[in-house]
Short mmCIF file of C-alpha atoms in Angstrom, two decimals:
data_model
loop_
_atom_site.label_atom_id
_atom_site.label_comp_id
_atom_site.label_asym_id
_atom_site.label_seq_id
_atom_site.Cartn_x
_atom_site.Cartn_y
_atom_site.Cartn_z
CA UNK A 1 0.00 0.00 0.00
CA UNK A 2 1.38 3.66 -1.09
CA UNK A 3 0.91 6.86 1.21
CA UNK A 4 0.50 10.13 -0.58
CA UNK A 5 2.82 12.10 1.49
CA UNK A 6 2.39 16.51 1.16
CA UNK A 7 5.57 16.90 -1.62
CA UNK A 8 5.50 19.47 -4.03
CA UNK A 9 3.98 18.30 -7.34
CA UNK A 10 6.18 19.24 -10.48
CA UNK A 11 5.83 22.56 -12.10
CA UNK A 12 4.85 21.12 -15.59
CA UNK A 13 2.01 23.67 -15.96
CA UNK A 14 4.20 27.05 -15.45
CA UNK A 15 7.51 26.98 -16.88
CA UNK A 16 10.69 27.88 -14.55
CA UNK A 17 11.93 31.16 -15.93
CA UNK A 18 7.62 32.39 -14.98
CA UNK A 19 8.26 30.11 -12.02
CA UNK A 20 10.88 32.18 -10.96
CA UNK A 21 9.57 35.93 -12.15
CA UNK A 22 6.29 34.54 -10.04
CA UNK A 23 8.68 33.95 -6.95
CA UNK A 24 10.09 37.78 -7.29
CA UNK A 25 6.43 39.22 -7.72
CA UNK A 26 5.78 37.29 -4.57
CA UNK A 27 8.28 38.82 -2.23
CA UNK A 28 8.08 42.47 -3.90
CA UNK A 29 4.57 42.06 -2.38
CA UNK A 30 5.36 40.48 0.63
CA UNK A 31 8.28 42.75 1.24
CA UNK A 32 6.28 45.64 0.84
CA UNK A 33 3.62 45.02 3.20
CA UNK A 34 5.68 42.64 5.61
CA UNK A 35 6.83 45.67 7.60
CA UNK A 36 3.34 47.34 8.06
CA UNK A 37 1.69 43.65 9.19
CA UNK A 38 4.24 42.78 11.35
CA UNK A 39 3.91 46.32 12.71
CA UNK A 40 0.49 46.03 13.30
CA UNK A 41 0.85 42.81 15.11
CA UNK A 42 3.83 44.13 17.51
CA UNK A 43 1.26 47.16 18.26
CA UNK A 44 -1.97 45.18 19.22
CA UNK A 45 0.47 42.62 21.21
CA UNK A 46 2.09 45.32 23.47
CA UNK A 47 -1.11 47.28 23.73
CA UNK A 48 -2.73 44.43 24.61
CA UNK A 49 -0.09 43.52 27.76
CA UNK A 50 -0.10 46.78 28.10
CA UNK A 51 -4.28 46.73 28.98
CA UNK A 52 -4.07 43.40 30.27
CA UNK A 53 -5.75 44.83 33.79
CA UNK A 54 -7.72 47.45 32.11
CA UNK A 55 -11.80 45.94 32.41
CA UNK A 56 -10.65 43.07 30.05
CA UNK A 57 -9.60 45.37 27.05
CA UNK A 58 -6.09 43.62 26.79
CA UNK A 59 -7.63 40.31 27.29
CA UNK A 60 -9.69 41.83 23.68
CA UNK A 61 -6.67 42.64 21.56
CA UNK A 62 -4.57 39.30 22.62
CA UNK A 63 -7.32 37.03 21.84
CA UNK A 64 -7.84 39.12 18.50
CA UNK A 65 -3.79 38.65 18.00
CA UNK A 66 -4.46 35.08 18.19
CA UNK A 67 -7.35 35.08 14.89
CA UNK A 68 -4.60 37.59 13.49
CA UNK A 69 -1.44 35.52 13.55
CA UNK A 70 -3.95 32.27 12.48
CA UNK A 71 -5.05 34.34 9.68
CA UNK A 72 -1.72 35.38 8.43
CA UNK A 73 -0.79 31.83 9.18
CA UNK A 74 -3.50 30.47 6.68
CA UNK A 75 -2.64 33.20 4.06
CA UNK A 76 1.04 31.83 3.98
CA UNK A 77 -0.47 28.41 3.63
CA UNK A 78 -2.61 29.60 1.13
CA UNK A 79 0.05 31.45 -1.05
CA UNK A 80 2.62 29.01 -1.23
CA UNK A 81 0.67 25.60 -1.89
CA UNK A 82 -0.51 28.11 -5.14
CA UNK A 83 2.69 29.37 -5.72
CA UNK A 84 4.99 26.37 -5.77
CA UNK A 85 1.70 23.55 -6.46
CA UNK A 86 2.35 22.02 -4.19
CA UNK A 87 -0.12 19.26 -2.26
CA UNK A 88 -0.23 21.36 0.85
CA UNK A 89 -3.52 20.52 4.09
CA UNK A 90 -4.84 23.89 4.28
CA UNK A 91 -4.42 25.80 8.10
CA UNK A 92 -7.42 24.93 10.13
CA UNK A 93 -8.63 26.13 13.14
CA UNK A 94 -8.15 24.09 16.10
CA UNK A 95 -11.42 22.19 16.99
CA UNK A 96 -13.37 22.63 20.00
CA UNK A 97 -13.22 19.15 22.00
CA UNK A 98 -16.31 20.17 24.25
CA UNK A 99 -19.08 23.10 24.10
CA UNK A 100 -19.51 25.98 25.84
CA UNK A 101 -17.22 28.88 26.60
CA UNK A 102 -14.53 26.07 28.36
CA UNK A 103 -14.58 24.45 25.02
CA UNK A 104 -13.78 27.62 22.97
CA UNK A 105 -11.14 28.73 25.78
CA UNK A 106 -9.53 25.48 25.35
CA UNK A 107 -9.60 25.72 21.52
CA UNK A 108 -7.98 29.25 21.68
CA UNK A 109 -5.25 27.85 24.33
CA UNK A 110 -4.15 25.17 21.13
CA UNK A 111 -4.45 27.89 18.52
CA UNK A 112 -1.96 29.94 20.30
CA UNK A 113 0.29 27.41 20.24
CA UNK A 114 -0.15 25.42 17.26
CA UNK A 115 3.21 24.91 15.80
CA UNK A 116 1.86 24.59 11.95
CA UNK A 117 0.19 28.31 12.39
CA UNK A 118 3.87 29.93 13.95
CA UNK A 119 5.77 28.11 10.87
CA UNK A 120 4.07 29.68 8.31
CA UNK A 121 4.19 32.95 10.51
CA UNK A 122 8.16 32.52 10.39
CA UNK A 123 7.91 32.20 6.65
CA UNK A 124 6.35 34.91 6.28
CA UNK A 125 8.89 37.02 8.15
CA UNK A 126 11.41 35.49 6.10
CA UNK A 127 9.89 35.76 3.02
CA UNK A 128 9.02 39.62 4.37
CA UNK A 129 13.32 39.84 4.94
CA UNK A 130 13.74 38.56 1.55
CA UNK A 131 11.42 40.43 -0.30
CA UNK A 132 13.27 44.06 1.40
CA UNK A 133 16.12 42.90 -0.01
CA UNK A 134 14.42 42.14 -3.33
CA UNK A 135 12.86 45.54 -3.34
CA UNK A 136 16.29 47.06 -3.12
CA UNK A 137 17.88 45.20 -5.66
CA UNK A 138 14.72 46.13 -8.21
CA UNK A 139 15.66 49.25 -7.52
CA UNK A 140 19.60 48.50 -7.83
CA UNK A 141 18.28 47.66 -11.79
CA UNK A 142 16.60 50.80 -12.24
CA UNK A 143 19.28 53.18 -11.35
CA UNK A 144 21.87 51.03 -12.97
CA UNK A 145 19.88 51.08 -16.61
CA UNK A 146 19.90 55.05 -15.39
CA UNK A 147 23.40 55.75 -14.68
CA UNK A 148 24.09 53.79 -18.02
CA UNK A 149 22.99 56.63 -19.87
CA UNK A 150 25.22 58.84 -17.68
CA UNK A 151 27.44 59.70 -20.58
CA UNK A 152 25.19 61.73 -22.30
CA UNK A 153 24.48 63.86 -19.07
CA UNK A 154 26.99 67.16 -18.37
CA UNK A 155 27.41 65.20 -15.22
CA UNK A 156 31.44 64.34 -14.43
CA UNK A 157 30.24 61.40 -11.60
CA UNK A 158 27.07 59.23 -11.03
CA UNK A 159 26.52 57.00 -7.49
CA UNK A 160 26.99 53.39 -7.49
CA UNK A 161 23.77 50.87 -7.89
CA UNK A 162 24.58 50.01 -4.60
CA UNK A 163 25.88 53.20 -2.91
CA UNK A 164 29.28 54.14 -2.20
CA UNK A 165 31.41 57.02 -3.92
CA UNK A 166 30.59 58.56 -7.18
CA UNK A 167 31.63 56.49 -10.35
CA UNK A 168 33.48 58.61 -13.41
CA UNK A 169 30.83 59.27 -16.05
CA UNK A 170 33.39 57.06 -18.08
CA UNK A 171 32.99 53.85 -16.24
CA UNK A 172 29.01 54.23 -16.17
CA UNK A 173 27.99 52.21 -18.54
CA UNK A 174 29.93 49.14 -17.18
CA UNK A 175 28.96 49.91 -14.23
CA UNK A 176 25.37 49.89 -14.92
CA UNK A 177 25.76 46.90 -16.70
CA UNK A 178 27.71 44.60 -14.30
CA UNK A 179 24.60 46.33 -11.73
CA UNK A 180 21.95 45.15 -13.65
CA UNK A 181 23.37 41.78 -14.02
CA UNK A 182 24.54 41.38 -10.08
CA UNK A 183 20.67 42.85 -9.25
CA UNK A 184 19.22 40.28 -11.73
CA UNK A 185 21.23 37.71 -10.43
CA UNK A 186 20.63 37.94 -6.70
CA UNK A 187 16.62 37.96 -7.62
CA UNK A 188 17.18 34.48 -9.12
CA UNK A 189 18.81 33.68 -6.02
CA UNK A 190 16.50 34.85 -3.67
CA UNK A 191 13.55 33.13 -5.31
CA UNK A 192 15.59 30.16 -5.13
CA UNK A 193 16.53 30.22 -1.99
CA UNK A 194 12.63 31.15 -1.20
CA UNK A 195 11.50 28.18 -2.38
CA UNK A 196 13.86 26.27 -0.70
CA UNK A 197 12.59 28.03 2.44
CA UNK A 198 9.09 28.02 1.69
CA UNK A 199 8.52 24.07 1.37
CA UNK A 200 11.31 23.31 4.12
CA UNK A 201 9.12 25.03 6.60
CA UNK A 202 5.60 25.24 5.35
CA UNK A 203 5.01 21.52 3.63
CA UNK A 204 4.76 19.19 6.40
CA UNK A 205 7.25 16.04 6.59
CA UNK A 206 6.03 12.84 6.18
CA UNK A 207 6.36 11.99 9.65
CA UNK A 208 3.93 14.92 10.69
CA UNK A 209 0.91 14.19 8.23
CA UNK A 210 1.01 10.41 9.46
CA UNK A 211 0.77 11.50 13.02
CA UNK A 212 -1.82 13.78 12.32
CA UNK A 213 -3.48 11.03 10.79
CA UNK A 214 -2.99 8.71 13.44
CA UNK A 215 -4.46 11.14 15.63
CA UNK A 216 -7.36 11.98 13.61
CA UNK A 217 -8.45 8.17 13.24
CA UNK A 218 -7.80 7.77 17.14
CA UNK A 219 -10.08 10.51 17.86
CA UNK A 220 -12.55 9.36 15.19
CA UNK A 221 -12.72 5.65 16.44
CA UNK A 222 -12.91 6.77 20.29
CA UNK A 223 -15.65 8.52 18.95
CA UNK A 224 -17.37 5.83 17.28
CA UNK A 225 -17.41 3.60 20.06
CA UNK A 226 -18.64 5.72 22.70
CA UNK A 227 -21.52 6.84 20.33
CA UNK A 228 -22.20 2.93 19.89
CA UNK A 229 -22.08 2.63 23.72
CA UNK A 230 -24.36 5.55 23.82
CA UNK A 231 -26.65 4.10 21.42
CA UNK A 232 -26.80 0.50 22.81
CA UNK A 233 -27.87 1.60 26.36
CA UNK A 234 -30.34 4.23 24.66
CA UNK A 235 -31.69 0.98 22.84
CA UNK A 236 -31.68 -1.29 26.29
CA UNK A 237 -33.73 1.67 28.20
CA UNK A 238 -36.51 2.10 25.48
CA UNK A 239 -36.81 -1.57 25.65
CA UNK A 240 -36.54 -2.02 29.39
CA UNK A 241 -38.94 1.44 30.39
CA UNK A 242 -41.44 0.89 27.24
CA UNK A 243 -41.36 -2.39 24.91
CA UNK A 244 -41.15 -4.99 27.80
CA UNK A 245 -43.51 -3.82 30.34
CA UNK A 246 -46.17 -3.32 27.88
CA UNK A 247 -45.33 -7.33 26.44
CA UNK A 248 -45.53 -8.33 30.15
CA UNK A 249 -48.89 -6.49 30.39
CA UNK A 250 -50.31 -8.46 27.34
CA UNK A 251 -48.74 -11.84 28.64
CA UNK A 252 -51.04 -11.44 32.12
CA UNK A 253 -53.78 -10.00 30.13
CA UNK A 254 -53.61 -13.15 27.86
CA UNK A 255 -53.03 -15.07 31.17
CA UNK A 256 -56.68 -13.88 32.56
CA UNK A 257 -58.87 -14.06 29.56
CA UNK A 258 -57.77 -17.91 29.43
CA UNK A 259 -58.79 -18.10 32.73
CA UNK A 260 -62.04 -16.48 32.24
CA UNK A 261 -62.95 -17.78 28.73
CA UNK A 262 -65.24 -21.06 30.23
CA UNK A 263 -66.62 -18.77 33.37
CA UNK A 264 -67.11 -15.55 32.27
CA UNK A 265 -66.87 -15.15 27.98
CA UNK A 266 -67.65 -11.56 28.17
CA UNK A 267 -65.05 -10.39 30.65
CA UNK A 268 -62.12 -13.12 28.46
CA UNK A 269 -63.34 -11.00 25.20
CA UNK A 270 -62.78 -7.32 27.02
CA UNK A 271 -59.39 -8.76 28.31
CA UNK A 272 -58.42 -9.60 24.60
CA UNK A 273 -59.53 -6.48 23.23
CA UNK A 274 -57.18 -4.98 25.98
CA UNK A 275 -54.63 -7.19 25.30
CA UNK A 276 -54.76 -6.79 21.33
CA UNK A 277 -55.20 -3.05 21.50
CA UNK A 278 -51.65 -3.32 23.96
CA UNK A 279 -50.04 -5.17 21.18
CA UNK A 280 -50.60 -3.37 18.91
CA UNK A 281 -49.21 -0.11 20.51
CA UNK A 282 -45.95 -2.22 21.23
CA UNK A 283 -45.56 -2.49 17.59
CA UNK A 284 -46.33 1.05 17.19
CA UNK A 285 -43.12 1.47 19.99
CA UNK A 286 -40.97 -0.73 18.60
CA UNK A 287 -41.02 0.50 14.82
CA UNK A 288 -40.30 3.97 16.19
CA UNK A 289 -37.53 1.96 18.36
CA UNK A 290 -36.34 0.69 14.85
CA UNK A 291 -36.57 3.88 13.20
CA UNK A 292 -34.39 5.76 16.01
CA UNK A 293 -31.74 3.12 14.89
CA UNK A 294 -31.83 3.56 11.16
CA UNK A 295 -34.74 5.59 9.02
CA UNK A 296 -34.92 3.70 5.99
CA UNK A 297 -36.05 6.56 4.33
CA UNK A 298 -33.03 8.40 4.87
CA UNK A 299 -31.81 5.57 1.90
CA UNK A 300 -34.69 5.79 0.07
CA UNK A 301 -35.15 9.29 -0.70
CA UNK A 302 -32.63 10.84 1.19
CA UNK A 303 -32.31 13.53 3.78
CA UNK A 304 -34.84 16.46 3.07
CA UNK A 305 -37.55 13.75 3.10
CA UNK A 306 -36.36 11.90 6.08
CA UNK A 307 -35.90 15.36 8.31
CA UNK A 308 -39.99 16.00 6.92
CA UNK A 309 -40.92 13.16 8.09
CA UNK A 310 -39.23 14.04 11.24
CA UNK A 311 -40.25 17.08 11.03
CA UNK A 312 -44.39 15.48 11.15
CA UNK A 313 -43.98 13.49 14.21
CA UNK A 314 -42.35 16.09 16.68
CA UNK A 315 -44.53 16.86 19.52
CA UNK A 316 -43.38 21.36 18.83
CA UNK A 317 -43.57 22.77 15.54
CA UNK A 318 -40.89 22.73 13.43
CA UNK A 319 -39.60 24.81 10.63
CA UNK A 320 -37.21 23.12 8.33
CA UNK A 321 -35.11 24.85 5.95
CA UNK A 322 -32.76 22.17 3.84
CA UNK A 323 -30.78 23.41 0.81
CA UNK A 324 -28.73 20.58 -0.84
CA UNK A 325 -27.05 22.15 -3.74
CA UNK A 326 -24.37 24.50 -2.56
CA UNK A 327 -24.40 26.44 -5.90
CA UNK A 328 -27.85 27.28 -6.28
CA UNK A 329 -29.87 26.44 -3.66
CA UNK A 330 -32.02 24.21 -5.30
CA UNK A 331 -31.30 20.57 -6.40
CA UNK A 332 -31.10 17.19 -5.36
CA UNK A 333 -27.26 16.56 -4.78
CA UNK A 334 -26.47 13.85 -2.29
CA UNK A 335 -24.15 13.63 0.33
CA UNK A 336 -22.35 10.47 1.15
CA UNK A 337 -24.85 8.35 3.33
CA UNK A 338 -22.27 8.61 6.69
CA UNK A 339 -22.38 12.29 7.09
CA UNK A 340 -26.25 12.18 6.61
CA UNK A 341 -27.18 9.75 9.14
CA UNK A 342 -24.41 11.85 11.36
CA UNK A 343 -26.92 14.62 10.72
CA UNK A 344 -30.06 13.10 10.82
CA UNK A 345 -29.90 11.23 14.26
CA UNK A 346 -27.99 14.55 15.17
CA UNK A 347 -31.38 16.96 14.42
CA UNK A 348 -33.37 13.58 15.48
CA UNK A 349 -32.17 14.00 19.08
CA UNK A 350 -32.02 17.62 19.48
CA UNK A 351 -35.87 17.45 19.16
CA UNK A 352 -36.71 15.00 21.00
CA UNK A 353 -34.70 17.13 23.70
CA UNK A 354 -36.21 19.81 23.13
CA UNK A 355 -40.12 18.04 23.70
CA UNK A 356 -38.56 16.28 26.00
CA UNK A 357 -36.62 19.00 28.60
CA UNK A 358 -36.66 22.40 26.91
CA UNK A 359 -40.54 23.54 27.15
CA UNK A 360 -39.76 25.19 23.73
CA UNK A 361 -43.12 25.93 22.28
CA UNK A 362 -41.43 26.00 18.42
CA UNK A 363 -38.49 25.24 16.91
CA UNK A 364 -35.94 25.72 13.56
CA UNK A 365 -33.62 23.44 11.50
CA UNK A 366 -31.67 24.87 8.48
CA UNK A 367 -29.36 22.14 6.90
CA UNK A 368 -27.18 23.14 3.80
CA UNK A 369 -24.79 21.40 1.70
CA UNK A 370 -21.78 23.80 1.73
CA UNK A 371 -19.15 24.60 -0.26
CA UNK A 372 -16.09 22.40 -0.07
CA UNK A 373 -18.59 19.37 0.55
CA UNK A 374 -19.39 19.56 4.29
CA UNK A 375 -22.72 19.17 5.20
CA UNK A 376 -24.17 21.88 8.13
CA UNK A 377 -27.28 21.69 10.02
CA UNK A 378 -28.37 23.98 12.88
CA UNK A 379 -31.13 22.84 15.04
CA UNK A 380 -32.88 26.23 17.30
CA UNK A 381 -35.76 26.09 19.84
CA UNK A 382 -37.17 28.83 22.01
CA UNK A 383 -37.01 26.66 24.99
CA UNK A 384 -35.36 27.47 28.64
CA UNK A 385 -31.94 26.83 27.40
CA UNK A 386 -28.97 25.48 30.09
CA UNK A 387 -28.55 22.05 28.40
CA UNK A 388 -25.51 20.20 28.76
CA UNK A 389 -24.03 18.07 27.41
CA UNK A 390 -23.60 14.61 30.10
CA UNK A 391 -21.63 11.16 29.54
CA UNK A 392 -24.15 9.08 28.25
CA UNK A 393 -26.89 11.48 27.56
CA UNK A 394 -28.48 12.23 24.37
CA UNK A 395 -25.95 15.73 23.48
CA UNK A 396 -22.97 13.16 24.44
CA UNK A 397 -24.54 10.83 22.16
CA UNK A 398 -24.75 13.22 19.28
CA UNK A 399 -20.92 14.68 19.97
CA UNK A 400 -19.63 10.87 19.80
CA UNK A 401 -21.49 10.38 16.15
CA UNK A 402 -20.78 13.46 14.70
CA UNK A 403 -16.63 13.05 16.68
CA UNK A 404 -16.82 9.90 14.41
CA UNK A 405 -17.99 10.97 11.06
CA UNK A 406 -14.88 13.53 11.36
CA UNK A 407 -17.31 16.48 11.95
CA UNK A 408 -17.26 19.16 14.95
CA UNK A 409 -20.04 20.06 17.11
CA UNK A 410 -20.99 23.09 18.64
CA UNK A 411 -24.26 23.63 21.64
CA UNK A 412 -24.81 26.96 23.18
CA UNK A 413 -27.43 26.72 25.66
CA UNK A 414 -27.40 29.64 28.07
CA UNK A 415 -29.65 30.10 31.28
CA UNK A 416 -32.99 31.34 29.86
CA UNK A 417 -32.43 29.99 26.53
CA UNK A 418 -32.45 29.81 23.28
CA UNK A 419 -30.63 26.22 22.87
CA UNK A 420 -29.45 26.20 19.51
CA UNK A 421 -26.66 22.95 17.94
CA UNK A 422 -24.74 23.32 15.05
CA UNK A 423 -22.95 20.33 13.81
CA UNK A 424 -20.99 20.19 10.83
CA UNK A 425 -19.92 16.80 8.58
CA UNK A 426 -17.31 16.21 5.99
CA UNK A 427 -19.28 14.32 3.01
CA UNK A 428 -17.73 11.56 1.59
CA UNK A 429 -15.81 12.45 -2.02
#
């Protein structure tokens, strides 16, 4: 078995000579605006120490520092997988591992410290360094092509391309030559030596991108499991609190209408009436038991049916908003069947929550197919809010599915309410 590992790909489609005049536009740019970002970011990180105690204003500008550096972090990413094509994992943000303002906290904690984000903030400042110096020597070419023409000026000496003394009108030309071609040359260098750089400490080694992997599966199949566990004792308590009883109820009823049937005919046909009209609500229980553990219409006709039909058994009101076609709006494009049943069961549970706990009188799911194939669903009620999410429960249930399907999860539930759940779900390619 082969492992794609994140190497540049060859530059067949841009030839090196644009390759390279690419590279120099690059750090012109960089160079130019390296010294104003950086600025910037030294300004709102010693204002922000500097308010540290002042009514949480510092606390303000570090935590923006934080998006700041991620987002130059990402742009770096960004410009150089485009730059060099190379097969480079976009910069993500670091995932929240549990709701709730403890769950963003930690989140920001790991984004301040992510390695991956500071590396492509060092290559930046490099590239920023080396795009000065490429500045300078663009303008090294100018004035040399200028002072070539210095003979034909009433001037008796012209300065250097590079400073120093001033040159005799008569050596000009050579000199502007020899400048242009020592400029010229140390821009081919520099974009070299960019490159170099660039995929040296932006691309991630081999090493890394398995061990992200590793980790990724780890936290995917820990997920799994627990939602399984989750599931399987949801399934034994259904059975245990409804299905059974209600079987045991009809066995005794059964039980006295045998008894009766000689004695007392009339009372034996009541008691099988009861007893048939018992069955037949245990049926009723257990299909919806079976349709909690897969909706075969979810197969069938796929998920804007399936959350309808959800949608017509809730005990509140529901407004459903599903848009499958990230283009237009409108369609029928499916998802891969994994990250719809993550979201189905997901929006399945938050309602029956929100009958269940919430006293929400109404409530809202919007579900959209997004852009980059990840499939988003918010689920809102106007209930009391301050859910949590509890090992075992139905919100730890829902984390562990959509933790396994490689998605994130998101519940904000504050005192007083609203509750609303966002979950979102990589689609299968």
């Amino acid at each position: 078995m082969t492992t794609q590992t994140a190497t540049p790909a060859p530059a067949t489609a841009v030839k090196p000579p644009l390759r390279i005049f690419l590279t120099i536009l690059h750090l012109a740019g960089v160079g130019a605006l390296g010294g104003a970002i950086f600025g910037m970011l030294g300004g709102l990180l010693g204002t922000g120490l500097g308010l540290l105690f002042v009514a949480g204003v510092g606390l303000v500008l570090l935590v923006g520092l934080v998006y700041a550096l991620y987002g130059l972090g990402w742009f770096e990413v960004a410009r150089v997988g485009a730059l060099y094509r190379a097969s480079i994992t976009p910069l993500r943000p670091q995932r929240r591992d549990r709701p709730g303002f403890g769950g963003w906290l930690r989140s920001l904690g790991r984004q301040a410290i992510d390695p991956r984000m500071w590396r492509a903030v060092a290559n930046f400042a490099i590239s920023a360094v080396l795009g000065f110096i490429v500045l300078r020597l663009a303008w090294s070419v100018v004035w040399s092509i200028i002072i070539s023409f210095a003979p034909l000026t009433a001037a008796d000496a012209v300065m250097g391309p590079f400073g120093g003394g001033g040159i005799p009108v008569a050596w000009a030309p050579l000199v502007g030559i020899l400048g242009i071609a020592a400029s010229v040359v140390g821009m081919i260098g520099l974009a070299l030596l960019h490159r170099t750089l660039s995929l040296a400490i932006v691309v991630r080694s081999k090493e890394t991108e398995l061990t992200e992997r590793v980790r990724t599966s780890t936290a995917q199949r820990e997920g799994a499991v627990r939602a399984a566990d989750v599931e399987r004792t949801r399934i034994e308590r259904d059975l245990h609190d409804g299905v059974q009883p209600r079987l045991v109820s009809v066995g005794m009823t059964l039980g006295l209408a045998q008894q009766k049937i000689d004695s007392d005919p009339e009372t034996a046909k009541e008691l099988i009436n009861e007893a048939h009209t018992s069955t037949k609500a245990a049926i009723t229980e257990l299909r919806q038991l079976a349709r909690g553990i897969h909706a075969s219409v979810l197969d069938d006709r796929g998920l804007d049916a399936a959350l309808s039909a959800l949608a017509g058994r809730s005990h509140i009101p529901v407004h459903l908003d599903v848009r499958m076609d990230p283009s237009t709006g409108s369609g029928t494009q499916r998802p891969g069947r994994e990250a719809e049943a993550a979201v189905y069961f997901s929006i399945a549970e938050s309602l029956t929550n929100a009958a269940k706990h919430s006293r929400a009188s109404e409530a809202r799911v919007i579900v959209r197919l997004r852009e980059g194939n990840t499939l988003w669903a918010r689920v809102e009620d106007n209930g009391i809010g301050g859910a949590q999410v509890q090992p075992g429960g139905g919100l730890d249930g829902i984390a562990n599915r959509i933790l396994a399907a490689g998605g994130t999860f998101r519940l904000d539930s504050p005192q007083g309410g609203p509750t609303s759940l966002e979950v979102n779900v990589p689609c299968a390619s």
